[in-house]
Amino acid sequence: MMHLFLAENRAELERRCRDKVAKRPLRLPTDQQLQHGIPIFLDQLIRTLKAEESGQMAKSLAISGPADGNALATSELADSATTHGGQLLALGYSVSQVVHDYGDLCQAVSDLAVALGEEFAVEEFRTLNRCLDNGIAEAVSEFTQRRDVLIANEQALALSQRIGYFAHELRNHLGTASLAVAAIKQGSMGVTGATGAVLDRSLVGLRTLIDRSLAEVRVEAGLTLQRSVFFLSNFISELSYSANLEADLLRCILVVEEVAPLLQLDADQDLLLCAVGNLLQNAFKFGAPNGTVVLRAYAHGERIRIEVEDNGAGLSPQAANDLFLPFTQGGANKTGLGLSIARRSVEANGGTLSMESVPGHGCVFIIDLPRHAAAVATFAT
């Protein structure tokens, strides 16, 4: 009888299950898993089989539940499997591990029975399968439900960070602009003087912040690109106007290298402006104090490269790998969402964004995009 076989070989079955878990990469059994997973399930399976052998079907169902998957049915097995599923999530396991935990016992029972020459009745195997099905279903359900809650909480936290970052930057720009307007209204400051320049920079900052936020929304929502063909030189010229104001505000020097006049791109110009603008802002903030930032754009075969180079301290390989993650610490201030948005904006245009850095020698951010076919043909003729 199966329940006698399970009781007599319980220690060996648990050992085999532990060994199976330990052989999986990065999946060592924990004390919680060993106490609240298979041991409890094994005890419930034994008691279920004993109840059915003595004809106590009501007791059997109270222990392990019916086979029809009735969501309203309650049982000891359902309660413990629910606890086990929640614990596996807390321990960082995947949903496949939840299923494997119960499958391990089934394999251990089958393997040991074959090794010892044991044979079981068909009804006993049906009971084993019913208990396994119920255990897996309840554990996976709880695991999935809790995981969904965790994901929802993480998304809510990420949204709060985005809104908080946006509101903070918006308040700073708006506060500076308000002070400049108040000074101009008093009549002591001219619009064309230093106060007017502060107002101009603040308005540019507000426009840039809003543009980048809109770009993020478009990228996240997967909206259709608004592609157009435009000259690379005009694009760099338009970008450099606001970038120069931002460089002045942060006491940096912006060097814009000359761009070949006939180079063209076929892309969503707004998203690309957002991407390069974020790279420049990052270079101004995290480059060397009062340093120099270089903006260059040129043809590289049938590709276009736009580079933003600073002369800061550079980054270690690990810091470089993490740099495009949202709200990564890249220096004295957080990088916020800028680089993350920049990469997605570039990728939405069929390009790539990478970074090269040597500690002590600054960083170079490289946007690589397809060159407009008509421009390639023009240069070839």
Coordinates of C-alpha atoms in Angstrom, one line a residue:
M1 CA 0.0 0.0 0.0
M2 CA 1.3 3.4 -1.0
H3 CA 0.8 5.1 2.4
L4 CA 2.9 2.5 4.2
F5 CA 5.6 2.8 1.5
L6 CA 5.6 6.6 1.9
A7 CA 5.7 6.5 5.7
E8 CA 8.5 3.9 5.8
N9 CA 10.6 5.7 3.2
R10 CA 9.8 9.3 4.2
A11 CA 13.3 10.3 5.1
E12 CA 14.7 8.9 1.9
L13 CA 12.0 10.6 -0.2
E14 CA 12.7 14.0 1.4
R15 CA 16.4 13.5 0.9
R16 CA 15.9 12.8 -2.8
C17 CA 13.7 15.9 -3.2
R18 CA 16.4 18.0 -1.5
D19 CA 19.0 16.6 -3.8
K20 CA 16.9 17.5 -6.9
V21 CA 16.5 21.0 -5.7
A22 CA 20.2 21.4 -5.0
K23 CA 21.1 20.3 -8.5
R24 CA 19.3 23.2 -10.1
P25 CA 21.4 26.3 -10.8
L26 CA 21.1 28.9 -8.0
R27 CA 18.3 26.9 -6.4
L28 CA 19.5 25.7 -3.0
P29 CA 16.7 24.5 -0.6
T30 CA 16.1 26.8 2.4
D31 CA 14.9 26.0 5.9
Q32 CA 11.5 27.5 5.1
Q33 CA 11.2 25.4 1.9
L34 CA 12.2 22.2 3.7
Q35 CA 9.8 22.8 6.6
H36 CA 6.7 24.1 4.8
G37 CA 6.9 22.5 1.4
I38 CA 7.3 18.8 0.6
P39 CA 7.3 17.5 4.2
I40 CA 3.9 18.9 4.9
F41 CA 2.6 17.8 1.5
L42 CA 3.9 14.3 2.1
D43 CA 2.2 14.1 5.5
Q44 CA -1.1 15.2 3.9
L45 CA -0.7 12.6 1.1
I46 CA -0.2 9.8 3.6
R47 CA -3.2 10.8 5.6
T48 CA -5.3 11.1 2.5
L49 CA -4.4 7.6 1.3
K50 CA -5.1 6.1 4.8
A51 CA -8.5 7.8 4.9
E52 CA -9.4 6.5 1.5
E53 CA -8.3 3.0 2.4
S54 CA -10.6 3.0 5.3
G55 CA -13.5 4.4 3.3
Q56 CA -13.5 7.8 4.9
M57 CA -13.9 9.9 1.7
A58 CA -15.2 13.0 3.5
K59 CA -12.0 13.0 5.6
S60 CA -9.9 12.5 2.5
L61 CA -11.4 15.5 0.7
A62 CA -11.1 17.6 3.9
I63 CA -7.3 16.9 3.8
S64 CA -6.5 17.2 0.1
G65 CA -9.6 18.6 -1.7
P66 CA -11.6 17.3 -4.7
A67 CA -10.3 16.6 -8.1
D68 CA -12.6 19.0 -10.0
G69 CA -10.6 22.1 -9.2
N70 CA -13.5 23.8 -7.4
A71 CA -12.3 27.2 -6.4
L72 CA -14.7 27.3 -3.4
A73 CA -13.4 24.0 -1.9
T74 CA -11.1 24.3 1.1
S75 CA -8.7 21.8 2.4
E76 CA -5.6 21.4 4.5
L77 CA -3.5 20.8 1.4
A78 CA -4.8 24.0 -0.3
D79 CA -3.9 26.1 2.8
S80 CA -0.4 24.7 3.1
A81 CA 0.2 24.9 -0.7
T82 CA -0.9 28.5 -0.6
T83 CA 1.6 29.3 2.1
H84 CA 4.3 27.4 0.3
G85 CA 3.7 29.3 -3.0
G86 CA 3.9 32.7 -1.1
Q87 CA 7.1 31.7 0.6
L88 CA 8.8 30.6 -2.6
L89 CA 8.0 34.1 -4.1
A90 CA 9.5 35.8 -1.0
L91 CA 12.6 33.6 -1.4
G92 CA 13.0 34.8 -5.0
Y93 CA 12.0 31.6 -6.8
S94 CA 10.3 31.4 -10.2
V95 CA 6.9 29.9 -11.0
S96 CA 8.7 27.0 -12.6
Q97 CA 10.4 26.2 -9.2
V98 CA 6.9 26.0 -7.6
V99 CA 5.8 23.4 -10.1
H100 CA 9.2 21.5 -9.9
D101 CA 8.9 21.3 -6.1
Y102 CA 5.8 19.0 -6.4
G103 CA 7.1 17.2 -9.5
D104 CA 10.2 16.3 -7.5
L105 CA 8.2 14.3 -5.1
C106 CA 6.3 12.5 -7.8
Q107 CA 9.7 11.5 -9.4
A108 CA 11.2 10.5 -6.1
V109 CA 8.3 8.2 -5.3
S110 CA 8.3 6.6 -8.8
D111 CA 12.1 6.2 -8.8
L112 CA 12.3 4.7 -5.3
A113 CA 9.3 2.4 -6.0
V114 CA 11.0 1.0 -9.1
A115 CA 14.3 0.6 -7.2
L116 CA 12.6 -1.4 -4.4
G117 CA 10.2 -3.3 -6.6
E118 CA 7.1 -1.8 -5.1
E119 CA 3.8 -1.8 -7.0
F120 CA 0.7 0.4 -6.3
A121 CA -2.9 0.2 -7.1
V122 CA -4.3 2.4 -9.9
E123 CA -6.6 4.2 -7.4
E124 CA -3.6 5.1 -5.3
F125 CA -1.9 6.7 -8.3
R126 CA -5.1 8.6 -8.9
T127 CA -5.0 10.0 -5.4
L128 CA -1.3 10.9 -5.7
N129 CA -2.1 12.8 -9.0
R130 CA -5.1 14.5 -7.4
C131 CA -3.0 15.7 -4.5
L132 CA -0.2 16.9 -6.8
D133 CA -2.7 18.7 -9.1
N134 CA -4.3 20.5 -6.2
G135 CA -1.0 21.4 -4.5
I136 CA 0.5 22.8 -7.7
A137 CA -2.7 24.7 -8.6
E138 CA -3.0 26.4 -5.2
A139 CA 0.7 27.1 -4.9
V140 CA 1.0 28.6 -8.4
S141 CA -2.2 30.6 -7.9
E142 CA -0.9 32.2 -4.7
F143 CA 2.5 32.7 -6.2
T144 CA 1.1 34.4 -9.3
Q145 CA -1.3 36.6 -7.3
R146 CA 1.3 37.8 -4.9
R147 CA 3.8 38.4 -7.8
D148 CA 1.2 40.5 -9.6
V149 CA 0.7 42.6 -6.5
L150 CA 4.5 43.1 -6.2
I151 CA 4.7 44.1 -9.9
A152 CA 1.8 46.5 -9.5
N153 CA 3.5 48.1 -6.5
E154 CA 6.8 48.4 -8.3
Q155 CA 5.1 50.1 -11.2
A156 CA 3.3 52.4 -8.9
L157 CA 6.6 53.3 -7.2
A158 CA 8.3 53.9 -10.6
L159 CA 5.4 56.2 -11.6
S160 CA 5.7 58.1 -8.4
Q161 CA 9.5 58.5 -9.0
R162 CA 8.8 59.8 -12.5
I163 CA 6.1 62.2 -11.3
G164 CA 8.3 63.4 -8.4
Y165 CA 11.3 64.0 -10.7
F166 CA 9.2 65.8 -13.2
A167 CA 7.5 68.0 -10.6
H168 CA 10.9 68.8 -8.9
E169 CA 12.5 69.9 -12.2
L170 CA 9.4 71.8 -13.2
R171 CA 9.3 73.7 -9.9
N172 CA 13.0 74.7 -10.2
H173 CA 12.6 76.1 -13.7
L174 CA 9.4 77.8 -13.0
G175 CA 10.7 79.3 -9.7
T176 CA 13.8 80.7 -11.5
A177 CA 11.6 82.1 -14.3
S178 CA 9.2 83.7 -11.8
L179 CA 12.1 85.5 -10.0
A180 CA 13.5 86.8 -13.3
V181 CA 10.1 88.2 -14.4
A182 CA 9.6 89.8 -11.0
A183 CA 13.0 91.5 -11.3
I184 CA 12.2 92.7 -14.9
K185 CA 8.8 94.1 -13.8
Q186 CA 10.5 96.3 -11.1
G187 CA 12.2 98.1 -14.0
S188 CA 15.7 97.8 -12.7
M189 CA 16.7 94.9 -15.0
G190 CA 16.5 94.8 -18.8
V191 CA 15.2 92.0 -20.8
T192 CA 18.4 91.9 -22.8
G193 CA 20.6 91.7 -19.7
A194 CA 21.7 88.9 -17.4
T195 CA 18.2 88.6 -15.9
G196 CA 16.7 88.2 -19.3
A197 CA 19.2 85.5 -20.0
V198 CA 18.2 83.7 -16.8
L199 CA 14.5 83.9 -17.9
D200 CA 15.5 82.6 -21.4
R201 CA 17.3 79.6 -19.9
S202 CA 14.5 78.8 -17.6
L203 CA 12.0 78.8 -20.4
V204 CA 14.3 76.6 -22.5
G205 CA 14.6 74.3 -19.5
L206 CA 10.8 74.1 -19.2
R207 CA 10.4 73.4 -22.8
T208 CA 13.1 70.7 -22.8
L209 CA 11.6 69.0 -19.7
I210 CA 8.1 68.9 -21.3
D211 CA 9.5 67.7 -24.6
R212 CA 11.4 64.9 -22.9
S213 CA 8.4 63.9 -20.8
L214 CA 6.2 63.7 -23.9
A215 CA 8.9 61.7 -25.6
E216 CA 8.9 59.2 -22.7
V217 CA 5.1 58.9 -22.9
R218 CA 5.3 58.2 -26.7
V219 CA 8.0 55.6 -26.3
E220 CA 6.3 53.8 -23.4
A221 CA 3.0 53.8 -25.2
G222 CA 4.5 52.5 -28.4
L223 CA 2.9 55.2 -30.5
T224 CA 3.5 55.4 -34.2
L225 CA 6.7 57.3 -35.1
Q226 CA 6.3 60.7 -36.8
R227 CA 9.1 60.1 -39.3
S228 CA 10.5 62.8 -41.7
V229 CA 13.6 63.3 -43.7
F230 CA 15.8 66.2 -42.5
F231 CA 19.3 67.5 -42.8
L232 CA 21.6 66.5 -40.0
S233 CA 23.3 69.9 -40.0
N234 CA 19.9 71.7 -39.4
F235 CA 19.1 69.2 -36.7
I236 CA 22.4 69.9 -34.9
S237 CA 22.1 73.6 -35.3
E238 CA 18.6 73.6 -33.8
L239 CA 19.8 71.5 -30.9
S240 CA 22.9 73.5 -30.2
Y241 CA 20.9 76.7 -29.5
S242 CA 19.2 75.4 -26.4
A243 CA 22.2 73.3 -25.5
N244 CA 24.4 76.4 -25.4
L245 CA 22.1 78.1 -23.0
E246 CA 22.1 75.0 -20.7
A247 CA 25.9 74.9 -20.9
D248 CA 26.1 78.5 -19.9
L249 CA 23.8 77.9 -16.9
L250 CA 26.0 75.0 -15.7
R251 CA 29.2 76.9 -16.6
C252 CA 30.4 74.4 -19.2
I253 CA 31.8 74.9 -22.6
L254 CA 30.0 73.3 -25.5
V255 CA 31.9 72.7 -28.7
V256 CA 29.8 71.8 -31.8
E257 CA 31.9 70.4 -34.6
E258 CA 31.0 71.2 -38.2
V259 CA 28.6 68.8 -39.9
A260 CA 28.7 67.8 -43.6
P261 CA 25.9 69.8 -45.3
L262 CA 24.3 67.0 -47.3
L263 CA 23.9 64.3 -44.6
Q264 CA 20.2 63.4 -44.0
L265 CA 18.3 61.2 -41.6
D266 CA 14.8 59.6 -41.9
A267 CA 13.6 59.5 -38.3
D268 CA 11.3 60.9 -35.7
Q269 CA 13.0 64.3 -35.1
D270 CA 11.3 65.0 -31.8
L271 CA 12.3 61.7 -30.2
L272 CA 15.9 62.2 -31.6
L273 CA 16.0 65.7 -30.2
C274 CA 15.0 64.3 -26.8
A275 CA 17.7 61.6 -26.9
V276 CA 20.6 63.9 -27.8
G277 CA 19.3 66.6 -25.5
N278 CA 19.3 64.1 -22.6
L279 CA 22.9 63.1 -23.5
L280 CA 24.0 66.7 -23.5
Q281 CA 22.3 67.4 -20.2
N282 CA 23.9 64.4 -18.7
A283 CA 27.4 65.5 -20.0
F284 CA 26.9 69.0 -18.6
K285 CA 25.9 67.6 -15.1
F286 CA 28.4 64.8 -14.7
G287 CA 31.4 65.9 -16.8
A288 CA 34.3 67.8 -15.3
P289 CA 33.4 71.0 -13.3
N290 CA 33.6 73.9 -15.8
G291 CA 34.5 71.3 -18.4
T292 CA 34.1 70.9 -22.1
V293 CA 31.5 68.9 -23.9
V294 CA 31.8 68.1 -27.6
L295 CA 28.9 67.4 -29.9
R296 CA 29.8 65.9 -33.3
A297 CA 27.8 64.2 -36.0
Y298 CA 29.2 62.5 -39.1
A299 CA 28.8 59.7 -41.7
H300 CA 30.2 56.3 -40.9
G301 CA 29.7 54.2 -44.0
E302 CA 25.9 53.9 -44.5
R303 CA 25.3 55.0 -40.9
I304 CA 25.1 58.3 -39.1
R305 CA 26.8 58.7 -35.8
I306 CA 26.1 61.4 -33.3
E307 CA 28.5 61.6 -30.4
V308 CA 28.5 63.5 -27.1
E309 CA 31.8 63.6 -25.4
D310 CA 32.8 65.0 -22.0
N311 CA 36.1 65.3 -20.2
G312 CA 35.0 64.1 -16.8
A313 CA 36.3 61.4 -14.6
G314 CA 34.9 58.6 -16.7
L315 CA 33.2 55.5 -15.4
S316 CA 34.1 52.0 -14.3
P317 CA 32.9 49.0 -16.5
Q318 CA 30.2 48.1 -13.9
A319 CA 29.0 51.7 -13.6
A320 CA 28.8 51.9 -17.4
N321 CA 26.7 48.8 -17.6
D322 CA 24.2 50.2 -15.1
L323 CA 24.1 53.7 -16.5
F324 CA 21.0 53.3 -18.7
L325 CA 18.9 52.0 -15.9
P326 CA 16.2 54.4 -14.6
F327 CA 17.3 56.5 -11.5
T328 CA 20.9 55.2 -11.5
Q329 CA 23.4 57.1 -9.4
G330 CA 26.1 58.3 -11.9
G331 CA 27.7 61.1 -9.9
A332 CA 26.8 63.7 -7.3
N333 CA 23.2 63.7 -8.7
K334 CA 20.9 61.0 -9.9
T335 CA 20.7 60.6 -13.7
G336 CA 17.0 60.3 -13.3
L337 CA 15.2 58.8 -16.4
G338 CA 17.2 60.8 -19.0
L339 CA 19.5 58.1 -20.3
S340 CA 16.9 55.4 -20.1
I341 CA 14.5 57.6 -22.2
A342 CA 17.4 58.4 -24.6
R343 CA 18.2 54.8 -25.3
R344 CA 14.5 53.9 -25.9
S345 CA 14.1 56.9 -28.2
V346 CA 17.1 55.9 -30.3
E347 CA 16.0 52.3 -30.5
A348 CA 12.5 53.4 -31.6
N349 CA 14.2 55.0 -34.6
G350 CA 16.0 51.8 -35.5
G351 CA 19.3 52.9 -33.9
T352 CA 21.6 52.0 -31.0
L353 CA 22.9 54.0 -28.1
S354 CA 26.2 53.0 -26.5
M355 CA 28.8 54.5 -24.3
E356 CA 32.6 54.3 -24.2
S357 CA 34.6 55.3 -21.1
V358 CA 38.0 55.1 -19.7
P359 CA 38.3 56.1 -16.0
G360 CA 40.0 59.5 -15.8
H361 CA 39.4 60.3 -19.5
G362 CA 35.6 61.1 -19.7
C363 CA 32.8 59.4 -21.5
V364 CA 31.6 59.3 -25.1
F365 CA 27.9 58.5 -25.8
I366 CA 27.4 57.2 -29.4
I367 CA 24.1 57.2 -31.3
D368 CA 24.3 55.0 -34.4
L369 CA 21.4 55.5 -36.9
P370 CA 20.7 54.4 -40.5
R371 CA 21.7 57.0 -43.0
H372 CA 18.9 58.2 -45.3
A373 CA 19.2 56.2 -48.6
A374 CA 18.7 59.2 -50.8
A375 CA 21.7 61.0 -49.1
V376 CA 23.9 57.9 -49.6
A377 CA 23.0 57.9 -53.3
T378 CA 23.7 61.6 -53.6
F379 CA 27.2 61.2 -52.2
A380 CA 27.9 58.3 -54.5
T381 CA 27.1 60.1 -57.7

